[in-house]
Coordinates of C-alpha atoms in Angstrom, one line a residue:
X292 CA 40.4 45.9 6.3
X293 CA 37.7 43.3 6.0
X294 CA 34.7 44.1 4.1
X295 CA 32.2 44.2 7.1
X296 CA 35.2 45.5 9.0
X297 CA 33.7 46.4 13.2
X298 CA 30.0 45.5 11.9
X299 CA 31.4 41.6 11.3
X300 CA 32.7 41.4 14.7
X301 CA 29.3 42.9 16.1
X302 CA 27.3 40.5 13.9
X303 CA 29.1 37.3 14.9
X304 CA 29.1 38.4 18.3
X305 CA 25.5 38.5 18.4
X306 CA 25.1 35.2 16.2
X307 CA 27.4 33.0 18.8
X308 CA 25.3 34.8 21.8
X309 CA 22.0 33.5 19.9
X310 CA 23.9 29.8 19.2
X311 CA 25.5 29.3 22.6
X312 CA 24.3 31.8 25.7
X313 CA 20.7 32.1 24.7
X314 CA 18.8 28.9 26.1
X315 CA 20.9 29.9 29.3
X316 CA 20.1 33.7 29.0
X317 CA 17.1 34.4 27.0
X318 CA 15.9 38.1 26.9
X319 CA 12.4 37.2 25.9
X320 CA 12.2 34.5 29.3
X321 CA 13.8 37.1 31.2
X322 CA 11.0 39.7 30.6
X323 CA 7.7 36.9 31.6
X324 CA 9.8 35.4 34.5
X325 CA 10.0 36.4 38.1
X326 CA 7.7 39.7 37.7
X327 CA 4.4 38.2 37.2
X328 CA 1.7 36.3 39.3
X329 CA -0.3 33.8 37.7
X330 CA -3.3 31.7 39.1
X331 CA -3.4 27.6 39.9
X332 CA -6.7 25.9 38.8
X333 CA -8.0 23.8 41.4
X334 CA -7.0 20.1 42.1
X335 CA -9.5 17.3 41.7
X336 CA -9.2 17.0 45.6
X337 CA -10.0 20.4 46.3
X338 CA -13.4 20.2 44.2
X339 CA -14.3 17.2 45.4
X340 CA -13.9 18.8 49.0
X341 CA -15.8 22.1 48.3
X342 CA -18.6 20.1 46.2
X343 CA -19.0 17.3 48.9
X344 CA -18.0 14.8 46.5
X345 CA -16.5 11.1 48.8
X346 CA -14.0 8.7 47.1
X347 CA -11.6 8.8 44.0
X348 CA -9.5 11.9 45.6
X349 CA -6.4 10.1 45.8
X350 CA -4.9 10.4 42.5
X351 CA -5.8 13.7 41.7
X352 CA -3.3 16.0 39.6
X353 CA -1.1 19.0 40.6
X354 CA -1.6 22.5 40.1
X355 CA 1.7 22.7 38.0
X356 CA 0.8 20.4 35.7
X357 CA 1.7 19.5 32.1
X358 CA -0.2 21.9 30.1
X359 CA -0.6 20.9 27.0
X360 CA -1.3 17.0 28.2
X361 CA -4.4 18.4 30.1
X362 CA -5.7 21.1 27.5
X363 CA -5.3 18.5 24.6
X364 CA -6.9 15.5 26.6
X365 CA -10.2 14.8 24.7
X366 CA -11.4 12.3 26.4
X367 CA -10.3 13.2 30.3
X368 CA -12.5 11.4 33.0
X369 CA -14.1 14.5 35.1
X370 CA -16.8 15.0 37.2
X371 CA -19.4 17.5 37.6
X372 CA -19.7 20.1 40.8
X373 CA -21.7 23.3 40.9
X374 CA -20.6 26.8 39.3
X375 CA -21.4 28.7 42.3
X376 CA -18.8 26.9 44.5
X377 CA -16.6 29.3 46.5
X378 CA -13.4 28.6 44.8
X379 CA -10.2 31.0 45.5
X380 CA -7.4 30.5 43.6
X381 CA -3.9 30.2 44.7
X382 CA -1.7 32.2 42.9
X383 CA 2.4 31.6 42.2
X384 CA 5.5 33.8 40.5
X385 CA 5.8 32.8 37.2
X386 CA 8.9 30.7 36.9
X387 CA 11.0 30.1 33.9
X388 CA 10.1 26.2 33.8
X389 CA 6.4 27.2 33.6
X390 CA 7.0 28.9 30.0
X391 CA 8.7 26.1 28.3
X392 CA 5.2 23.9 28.2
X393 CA 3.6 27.1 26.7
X394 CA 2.1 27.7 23.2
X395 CA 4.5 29.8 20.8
X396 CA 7.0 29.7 23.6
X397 CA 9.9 28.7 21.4
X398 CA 8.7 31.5 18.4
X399 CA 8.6 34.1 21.5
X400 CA 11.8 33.5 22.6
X401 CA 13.3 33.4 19.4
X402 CA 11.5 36.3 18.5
X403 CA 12.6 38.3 21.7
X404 CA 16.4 37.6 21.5
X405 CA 16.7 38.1 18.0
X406 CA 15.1 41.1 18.1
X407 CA 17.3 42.5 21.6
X408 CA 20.8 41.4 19.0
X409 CA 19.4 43.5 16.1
X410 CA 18.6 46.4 18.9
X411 CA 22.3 46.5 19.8
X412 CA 24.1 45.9 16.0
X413 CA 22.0 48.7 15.2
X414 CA 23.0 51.0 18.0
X415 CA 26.9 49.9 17.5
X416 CA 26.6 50.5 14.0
X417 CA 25.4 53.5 14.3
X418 CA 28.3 55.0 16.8
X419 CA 30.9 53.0 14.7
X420 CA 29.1 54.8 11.8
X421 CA 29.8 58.0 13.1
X422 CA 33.2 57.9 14.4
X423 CA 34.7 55.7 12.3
X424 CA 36.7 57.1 8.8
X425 CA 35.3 54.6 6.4
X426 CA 31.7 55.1 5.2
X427 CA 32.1 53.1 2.5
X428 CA 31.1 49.5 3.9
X429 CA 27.9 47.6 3.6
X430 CA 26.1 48.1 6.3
X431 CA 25.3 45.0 8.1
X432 CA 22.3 46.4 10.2
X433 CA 20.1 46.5 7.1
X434 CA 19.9 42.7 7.2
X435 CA 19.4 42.3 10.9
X436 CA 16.5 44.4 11.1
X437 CA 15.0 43.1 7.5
X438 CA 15.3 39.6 8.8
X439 CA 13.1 41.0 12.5
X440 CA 10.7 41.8 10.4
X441 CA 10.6 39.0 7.9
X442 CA 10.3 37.0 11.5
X443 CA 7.4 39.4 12.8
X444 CA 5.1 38.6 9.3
X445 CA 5.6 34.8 9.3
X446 CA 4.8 34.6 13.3
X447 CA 1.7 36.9 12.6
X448 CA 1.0 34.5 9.7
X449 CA 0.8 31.4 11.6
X450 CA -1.1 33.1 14.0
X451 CA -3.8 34.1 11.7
X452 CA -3.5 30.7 9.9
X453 CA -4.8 29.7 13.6
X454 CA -7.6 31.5 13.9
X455 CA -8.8 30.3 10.5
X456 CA -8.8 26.6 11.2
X457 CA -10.9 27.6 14.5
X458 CA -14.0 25.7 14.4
X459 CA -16.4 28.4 15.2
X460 CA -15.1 30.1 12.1
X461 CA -16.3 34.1 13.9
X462 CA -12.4 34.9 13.8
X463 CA -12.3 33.9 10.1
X464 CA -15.0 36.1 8.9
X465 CA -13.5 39.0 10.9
X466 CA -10.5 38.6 9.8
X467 CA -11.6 38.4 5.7
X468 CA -14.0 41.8 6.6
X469 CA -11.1 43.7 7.9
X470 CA -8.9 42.6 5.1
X471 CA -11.2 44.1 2.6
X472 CA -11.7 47.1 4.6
X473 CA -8.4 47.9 4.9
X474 CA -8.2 46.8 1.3
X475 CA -10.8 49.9 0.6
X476 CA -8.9 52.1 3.1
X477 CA -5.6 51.9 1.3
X478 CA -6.8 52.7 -1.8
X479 CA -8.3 56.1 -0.5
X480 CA -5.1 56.5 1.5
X481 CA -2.8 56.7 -1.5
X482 CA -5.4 58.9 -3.9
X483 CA -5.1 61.2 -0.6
X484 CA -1.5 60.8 -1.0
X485 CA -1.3 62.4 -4.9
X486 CA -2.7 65.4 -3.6
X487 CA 0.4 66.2 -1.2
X488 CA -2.0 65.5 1.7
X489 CA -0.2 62.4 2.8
X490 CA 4.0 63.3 2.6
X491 CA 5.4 59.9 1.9
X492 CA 7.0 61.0 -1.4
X493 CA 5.7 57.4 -2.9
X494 CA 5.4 58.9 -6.7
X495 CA 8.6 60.5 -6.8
X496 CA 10.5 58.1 -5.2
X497 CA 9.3 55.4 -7.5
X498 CA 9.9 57.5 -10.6
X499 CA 13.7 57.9 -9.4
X500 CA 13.6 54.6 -9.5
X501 CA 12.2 53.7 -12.6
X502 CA 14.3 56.5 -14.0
X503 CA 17.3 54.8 -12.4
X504 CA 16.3 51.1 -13.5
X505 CA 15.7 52.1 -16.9
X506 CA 19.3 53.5 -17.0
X507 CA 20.9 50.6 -15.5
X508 CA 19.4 48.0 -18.1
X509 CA 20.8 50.0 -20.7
X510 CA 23.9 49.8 -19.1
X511 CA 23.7 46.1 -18.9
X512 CA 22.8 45.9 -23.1
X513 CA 19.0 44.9 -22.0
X514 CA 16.2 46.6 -24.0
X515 CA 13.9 47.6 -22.0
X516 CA 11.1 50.2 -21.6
X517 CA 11.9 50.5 -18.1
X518 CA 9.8 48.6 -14.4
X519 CA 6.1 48.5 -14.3
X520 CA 4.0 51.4 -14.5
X521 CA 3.3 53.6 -11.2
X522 CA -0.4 52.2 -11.4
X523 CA 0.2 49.3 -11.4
X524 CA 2.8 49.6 -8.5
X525 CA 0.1 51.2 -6.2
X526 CA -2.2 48.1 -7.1
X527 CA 0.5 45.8 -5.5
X528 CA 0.6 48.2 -2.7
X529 CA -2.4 48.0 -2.1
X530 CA -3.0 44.1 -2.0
X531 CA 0.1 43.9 0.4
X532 CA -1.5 47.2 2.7
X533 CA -4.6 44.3 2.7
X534 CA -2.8 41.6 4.1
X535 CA -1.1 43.4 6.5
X536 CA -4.1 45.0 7.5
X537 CA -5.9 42.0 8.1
X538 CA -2.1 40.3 9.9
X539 CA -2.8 43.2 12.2
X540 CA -6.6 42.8 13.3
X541 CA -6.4 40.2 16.2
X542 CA -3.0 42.1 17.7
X543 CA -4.7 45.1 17.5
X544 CA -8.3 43.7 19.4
X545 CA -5.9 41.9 21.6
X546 CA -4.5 45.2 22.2
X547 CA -7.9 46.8 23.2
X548 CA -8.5 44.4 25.5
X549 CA -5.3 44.3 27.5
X550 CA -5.4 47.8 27.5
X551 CA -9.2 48.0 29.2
X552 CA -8.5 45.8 31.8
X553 CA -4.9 47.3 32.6
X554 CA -7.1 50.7 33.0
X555 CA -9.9 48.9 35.4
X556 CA -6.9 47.1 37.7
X557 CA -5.1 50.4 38.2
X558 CA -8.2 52.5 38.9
X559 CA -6.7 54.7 41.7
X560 CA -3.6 55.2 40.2
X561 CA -4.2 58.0 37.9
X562 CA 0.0 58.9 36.9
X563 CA -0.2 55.2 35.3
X564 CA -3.8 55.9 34.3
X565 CA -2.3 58.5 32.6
X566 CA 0.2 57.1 31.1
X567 CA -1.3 54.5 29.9
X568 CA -3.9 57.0 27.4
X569 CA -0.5 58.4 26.2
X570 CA 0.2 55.1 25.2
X571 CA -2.7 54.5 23.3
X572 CA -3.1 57.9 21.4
X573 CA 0.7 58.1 20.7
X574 CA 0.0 56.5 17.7
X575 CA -2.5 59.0 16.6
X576 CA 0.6 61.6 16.8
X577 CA 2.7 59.5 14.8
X578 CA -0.1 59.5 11.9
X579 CA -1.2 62.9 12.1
X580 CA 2.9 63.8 11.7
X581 CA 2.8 62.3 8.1
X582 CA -0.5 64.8 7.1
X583 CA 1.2 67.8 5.9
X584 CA -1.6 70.5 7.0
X585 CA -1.1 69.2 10.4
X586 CA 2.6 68.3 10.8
X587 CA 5.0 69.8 8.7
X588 CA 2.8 73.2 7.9
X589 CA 2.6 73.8 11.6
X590 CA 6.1 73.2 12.6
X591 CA 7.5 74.2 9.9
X592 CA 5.9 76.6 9.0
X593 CA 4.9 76.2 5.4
X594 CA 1.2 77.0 5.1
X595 CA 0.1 80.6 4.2
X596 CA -1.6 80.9 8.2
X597 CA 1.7 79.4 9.8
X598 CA 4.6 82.2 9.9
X599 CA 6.0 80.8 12.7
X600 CA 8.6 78.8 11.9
X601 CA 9.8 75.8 14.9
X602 CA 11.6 73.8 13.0
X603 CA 13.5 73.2 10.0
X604 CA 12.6 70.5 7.5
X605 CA 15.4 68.3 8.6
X606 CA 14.4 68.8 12.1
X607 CA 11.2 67.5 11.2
X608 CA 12.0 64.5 9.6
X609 CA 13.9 63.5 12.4
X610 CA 11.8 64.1 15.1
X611 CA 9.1 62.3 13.0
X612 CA 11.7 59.3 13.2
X613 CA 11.8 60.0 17.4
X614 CA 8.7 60.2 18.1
X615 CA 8.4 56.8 16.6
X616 CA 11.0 55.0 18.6
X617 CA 10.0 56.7 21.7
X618 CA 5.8 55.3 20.8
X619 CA 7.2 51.7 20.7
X620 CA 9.7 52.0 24.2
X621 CA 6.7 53.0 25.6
X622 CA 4.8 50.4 24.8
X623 CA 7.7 47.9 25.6
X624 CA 7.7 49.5 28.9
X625 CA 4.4 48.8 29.9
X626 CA 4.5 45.1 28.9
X627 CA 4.8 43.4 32.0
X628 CA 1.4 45.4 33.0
X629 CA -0.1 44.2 30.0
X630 CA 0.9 40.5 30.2
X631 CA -0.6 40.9 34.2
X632 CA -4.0 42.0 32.9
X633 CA -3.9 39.2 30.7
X634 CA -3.1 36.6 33.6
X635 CA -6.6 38.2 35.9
X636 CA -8.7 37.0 33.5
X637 CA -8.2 33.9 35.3
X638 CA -9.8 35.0 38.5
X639 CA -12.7 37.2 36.4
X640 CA -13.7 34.0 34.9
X641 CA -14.3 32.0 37.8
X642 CA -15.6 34.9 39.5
X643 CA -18.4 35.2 36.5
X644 CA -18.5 31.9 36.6
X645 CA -19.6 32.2 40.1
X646 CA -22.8 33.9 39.4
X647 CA -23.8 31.2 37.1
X648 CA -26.5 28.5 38.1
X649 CA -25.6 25.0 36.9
X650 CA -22.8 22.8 36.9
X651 CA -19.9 22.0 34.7
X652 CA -17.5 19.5 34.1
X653 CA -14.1 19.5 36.7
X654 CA -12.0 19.3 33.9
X655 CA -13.4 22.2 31.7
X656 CA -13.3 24.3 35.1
X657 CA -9.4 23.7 35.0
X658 CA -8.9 24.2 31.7
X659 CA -10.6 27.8 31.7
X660 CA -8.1 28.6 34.2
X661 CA -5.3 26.8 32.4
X662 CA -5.8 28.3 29.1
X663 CA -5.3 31.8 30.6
X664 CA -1.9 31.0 31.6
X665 CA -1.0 28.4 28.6
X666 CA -2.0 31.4 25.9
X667 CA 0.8 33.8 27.4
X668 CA 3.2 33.7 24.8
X669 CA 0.5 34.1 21.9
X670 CA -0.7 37.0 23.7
X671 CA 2.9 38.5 24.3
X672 CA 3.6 37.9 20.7
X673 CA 0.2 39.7 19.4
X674 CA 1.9 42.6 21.9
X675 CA 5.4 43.2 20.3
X676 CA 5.3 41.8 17.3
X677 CA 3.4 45.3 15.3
X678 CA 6.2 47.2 18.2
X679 CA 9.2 45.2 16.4
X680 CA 7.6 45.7 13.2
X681 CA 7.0 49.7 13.3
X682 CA 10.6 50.0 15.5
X683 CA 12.3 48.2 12.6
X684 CA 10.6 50.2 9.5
X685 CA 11.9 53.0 11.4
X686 CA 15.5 51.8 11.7
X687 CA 15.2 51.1 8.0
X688 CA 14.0 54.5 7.0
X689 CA 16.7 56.2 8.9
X690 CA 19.9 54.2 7.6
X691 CA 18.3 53.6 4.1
X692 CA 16.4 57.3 3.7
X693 CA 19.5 58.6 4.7
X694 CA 18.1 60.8 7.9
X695 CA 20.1 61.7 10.7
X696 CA 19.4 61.2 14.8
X697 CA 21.3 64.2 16.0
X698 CA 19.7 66.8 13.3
X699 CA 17.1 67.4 15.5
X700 CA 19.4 69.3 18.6
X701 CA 20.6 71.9 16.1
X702 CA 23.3 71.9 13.8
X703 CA 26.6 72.3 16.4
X704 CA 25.4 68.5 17.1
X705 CA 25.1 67.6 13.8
X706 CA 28.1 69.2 12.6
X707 CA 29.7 67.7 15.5
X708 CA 28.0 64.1 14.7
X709 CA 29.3 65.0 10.9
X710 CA 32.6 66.4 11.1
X711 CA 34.4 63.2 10.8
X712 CA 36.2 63.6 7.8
X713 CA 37.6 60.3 5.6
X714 CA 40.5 59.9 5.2
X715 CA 42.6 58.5 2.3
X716 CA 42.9 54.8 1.9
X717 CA 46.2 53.8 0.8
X718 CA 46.1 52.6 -2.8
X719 CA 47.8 49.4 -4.2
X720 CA 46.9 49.9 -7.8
X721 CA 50.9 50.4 -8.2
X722 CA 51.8 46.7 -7.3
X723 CA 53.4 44.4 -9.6
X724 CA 52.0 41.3 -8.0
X725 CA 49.5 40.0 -10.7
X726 CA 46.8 38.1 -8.6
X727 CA 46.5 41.6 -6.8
X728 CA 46.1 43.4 -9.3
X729 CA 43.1 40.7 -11.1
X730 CA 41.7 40.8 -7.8
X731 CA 41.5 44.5 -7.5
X732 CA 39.8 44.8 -11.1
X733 CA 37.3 42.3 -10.1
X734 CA 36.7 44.6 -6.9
X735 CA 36.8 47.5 -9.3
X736 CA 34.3 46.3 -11.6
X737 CA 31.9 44.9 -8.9
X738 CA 32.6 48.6 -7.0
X739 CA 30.9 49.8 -10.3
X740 CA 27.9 47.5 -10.5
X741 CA 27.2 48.5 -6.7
X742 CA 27.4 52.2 -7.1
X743 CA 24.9 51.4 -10.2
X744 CA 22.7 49.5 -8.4
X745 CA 22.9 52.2 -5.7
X746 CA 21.7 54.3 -8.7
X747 CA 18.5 52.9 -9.0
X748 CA 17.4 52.3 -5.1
X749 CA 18.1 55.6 -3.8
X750 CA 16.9 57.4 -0.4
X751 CA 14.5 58.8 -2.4
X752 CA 13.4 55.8 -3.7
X753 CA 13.2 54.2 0.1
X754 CA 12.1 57.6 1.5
X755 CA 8.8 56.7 0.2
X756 CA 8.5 53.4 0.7
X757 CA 9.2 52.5 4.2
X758 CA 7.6 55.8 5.3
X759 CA 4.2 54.5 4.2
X760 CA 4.7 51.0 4.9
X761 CA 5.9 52.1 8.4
X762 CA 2.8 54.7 8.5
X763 CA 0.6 51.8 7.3
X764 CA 1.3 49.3 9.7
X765 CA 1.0 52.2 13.1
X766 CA -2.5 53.4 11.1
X767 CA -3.8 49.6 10.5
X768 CA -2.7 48.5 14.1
X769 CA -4.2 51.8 15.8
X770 CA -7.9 51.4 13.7
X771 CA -7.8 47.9 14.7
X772 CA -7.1 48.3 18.2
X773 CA -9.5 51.2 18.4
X774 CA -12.4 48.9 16.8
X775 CA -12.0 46.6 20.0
X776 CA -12.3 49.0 22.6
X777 CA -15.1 50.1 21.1
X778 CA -16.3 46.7 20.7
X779 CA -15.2 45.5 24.4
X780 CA -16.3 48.9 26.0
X781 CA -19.9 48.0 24.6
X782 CA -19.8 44.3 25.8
X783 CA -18.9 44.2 30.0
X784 CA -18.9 40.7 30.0
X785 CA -16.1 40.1 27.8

């Protein structure tokens, strides 16, 4: 058998969809196209019309024009025409052509079909996992979703590289302030977690794998005193918690606002109204489920108050893991409502605009329609990107913390899910055939430096890692998020 065996097939499947079917079939186009309305700034002609303006009207651009041409145009001829003119905007299906001209339109796409192949080489793996008889391959998930989320930081990155080459420099400061206050934050957060308030098993996964380094350098004939010290690791922790913290600010006040005006445009319908809270204080259930006093105490019950008992301590750690996956469907679910609220702000601005005295420039007036529409990818990457991050953390922990799915329904499913015994494998040590047999002791001894290596990063080790990293970026992304609605809720004319 091949050494990826099923999990090559499903990973070369997925690479020749990306190579050859995706600019045909794009997942990410797919979800923006056909389902929402945006709004048409005004032609040239129309303004002149409504402002009483005579002459120049015959060469006056479409409404589906080139984007970027007209929002990079410094020195467009306009003309002026009063703010309070009674404009009504047209409004069109967003079509597929419209995205191309978009900013981050290619990163988005990317992005979104990438992210849809790692989704499905997960879930394959996962059944072929479980059914199959040989446990003993590499499993090819682990790079899918590590290279999601290595694409998720470096889109984040360029985004917040953006904002601090804006000229008004506001988003720069807020960006630096939040940095240090999650830098502050974090280091509370993992004091907290010492005292067996926070359950992310940090210090004793790293001393397993100190323990286990230390042992495989002396295997190797290194002298060594073993990794750096467990202070010092929490110092690096902390400086990374910082930058993502600070990656996570404008997603999260770009959250808060989408998520004000998706509550003011569905008013009367309280089931979505509804809904849509859930979606914003899921996250709070997913942190409070990492605070022992509140999570596993109650459910479990371990604290000297809780004597009922509701679930067992695998249980727990796998509903932990479902409740996470569940959060970010949710919030993939509501997307397209999210993405709509963001197009209205078209028609709010020029109905503010409206109760303005003045006048202002033709072209400026179609650019602040433009922009709404010509910002959609940006926005719909500040939306998913902290989803794909948290949903991929999680798909980590579970296949490198060794958890189970099916723990959770009781243990006939797990011991159903479990019972797959291996079998065997037929062994060829016996063969006479010498370039076999050098093969299979090169095999052999890199079999041993693996199982070494597997040694020193243990679940343990990972247990605590990608817990808090995955409880970091869900805690930074909710603060953030909760900052703007407090900021917007205080501000109507956002």
């Amino acid at each position: 058998m091949a050494v990826l065996g099923a999990q090559f097939v499903f990973s070369i499947t997925m690479f020749s969809f990306l190579q050859k079917l995706s600019p045909y079939y794009s997942f990410g186009r797919w979800i923006l196209s056909h389902r929402l309305v945006r709004y048409l700034h005004p032609t040239d002609e129309e303004l002149k019309q409504m402002a009483g303006i005579s002459g120049g009207g015959g060469k006056g651009k479409g409404k589906r024009q080139d984007f970027k041409k007209m929002m990079n145009s410094a020195k467009a001829e306009g003309f002026s025409v009063p703010r309070n003119l009674p404009i009504q905007l047209d409004t069109a299906k967003v079509e597929a052509a419209d995205l191309v001209q978009l900013q981050y339109y290619a990163e988005y796409q990317w992005l979104m079909d990438f992210s849809l192949c790692a989704v499905i080489v997960y879930i394959l793996t996962e059944i072929y996992y479980t059914i199959s008889q040989h446990h003993i391959e590499f499993n090819a998930s682990i790079m899918w979703c590590l290279l999601t989320i290595a694409f998720c930081l470096r889109i984040l990155y360029s985004q917040t590289v953006m904002y601090f080459h804006a000229e008004e420099g506001g988003e720069r400061m807020l960006c630096i302030t939040f940095g240090f206050f999650f830098l502050v934050l974090s280091m509370g957060i993992l004091v907290v977690s010492d005292g067996g308030i926070l359950e992310f098993g940090l210090e004793e996964g790293y001393k397993n794998f100190s323990e286990g380094a230390l042992l495989f350098m002396r295997k190797q004939g290194f002298e060594s005193h073993g990794p750096m010290s467990f202070m010092t690791f929490k110092v690096i922790l902390i400086f990374f918690c910082s930058i993502l913290g600070a990656l996570l600010t404008f997603p999260g006040m770009r959250l808060a606002k989408l998520h004000l005006d998706t509550l003011k445009y569905n008013k009367g319908n309280f089931l979505l109204q509804g809904l849509l809270h859930v979606n914003y204080l899921l996250p709070i259930v997913v942190i409070l489920l990492w605070v022992r006093p509140i999570g596993r105490d109650v459910l479990c019950g371990k604290g000297m108050f809780f004597g009922t008992r509701y679930l067992f301590d695998a249980q727990f750690e796998s509903l932990r893991l479902i409740v996470v996956v569940i959060m970010c469907i949710l919030r993939f679910l509501l997307m397209p409502l999210f993405m709509q609220s963001h197009l209205n702000l078209a028609h709010e601005k020029i109905e503010h605009m409206k109760k303005e005295s003045g006048r202002i420039s033709s072209i400026e007036l179609q650019k602040m329609v433009a922009r709404v529409f010509y910002y959609l990818c940006m926005v719909a990457i500040q939306y998913l990107a902290p989803v794909l991050l948290i949903l991929f953390l999680t798909f980590l922990l579970k296949t490198m913390g060794n958890y189970s799915w099916s723990v959770i329904f009781g243990d006939h499913v797990a011991d159903f899910f479990s019972g797959y015994q291996r079998l065997p494998r037929r062994s060829f040590l016996a063969s006479d055939n010498s370039t076999l047999g050098s093969i299979l002791t090169t095999t052999a001894h890199f079999t041993v430096t693996l199982n070494d290596l597997r040694a020193v990063f243990t679940p343990v080790w990972y247990q605590g890692l990608l817990s808090f990293l995955m409880w970091w970026v869900c805690t930074a992304w909710f603060i953030s998020t909760s900052f703007g609605i407090m900021y917007y809720s205080q501000n109507t004319d956002r």
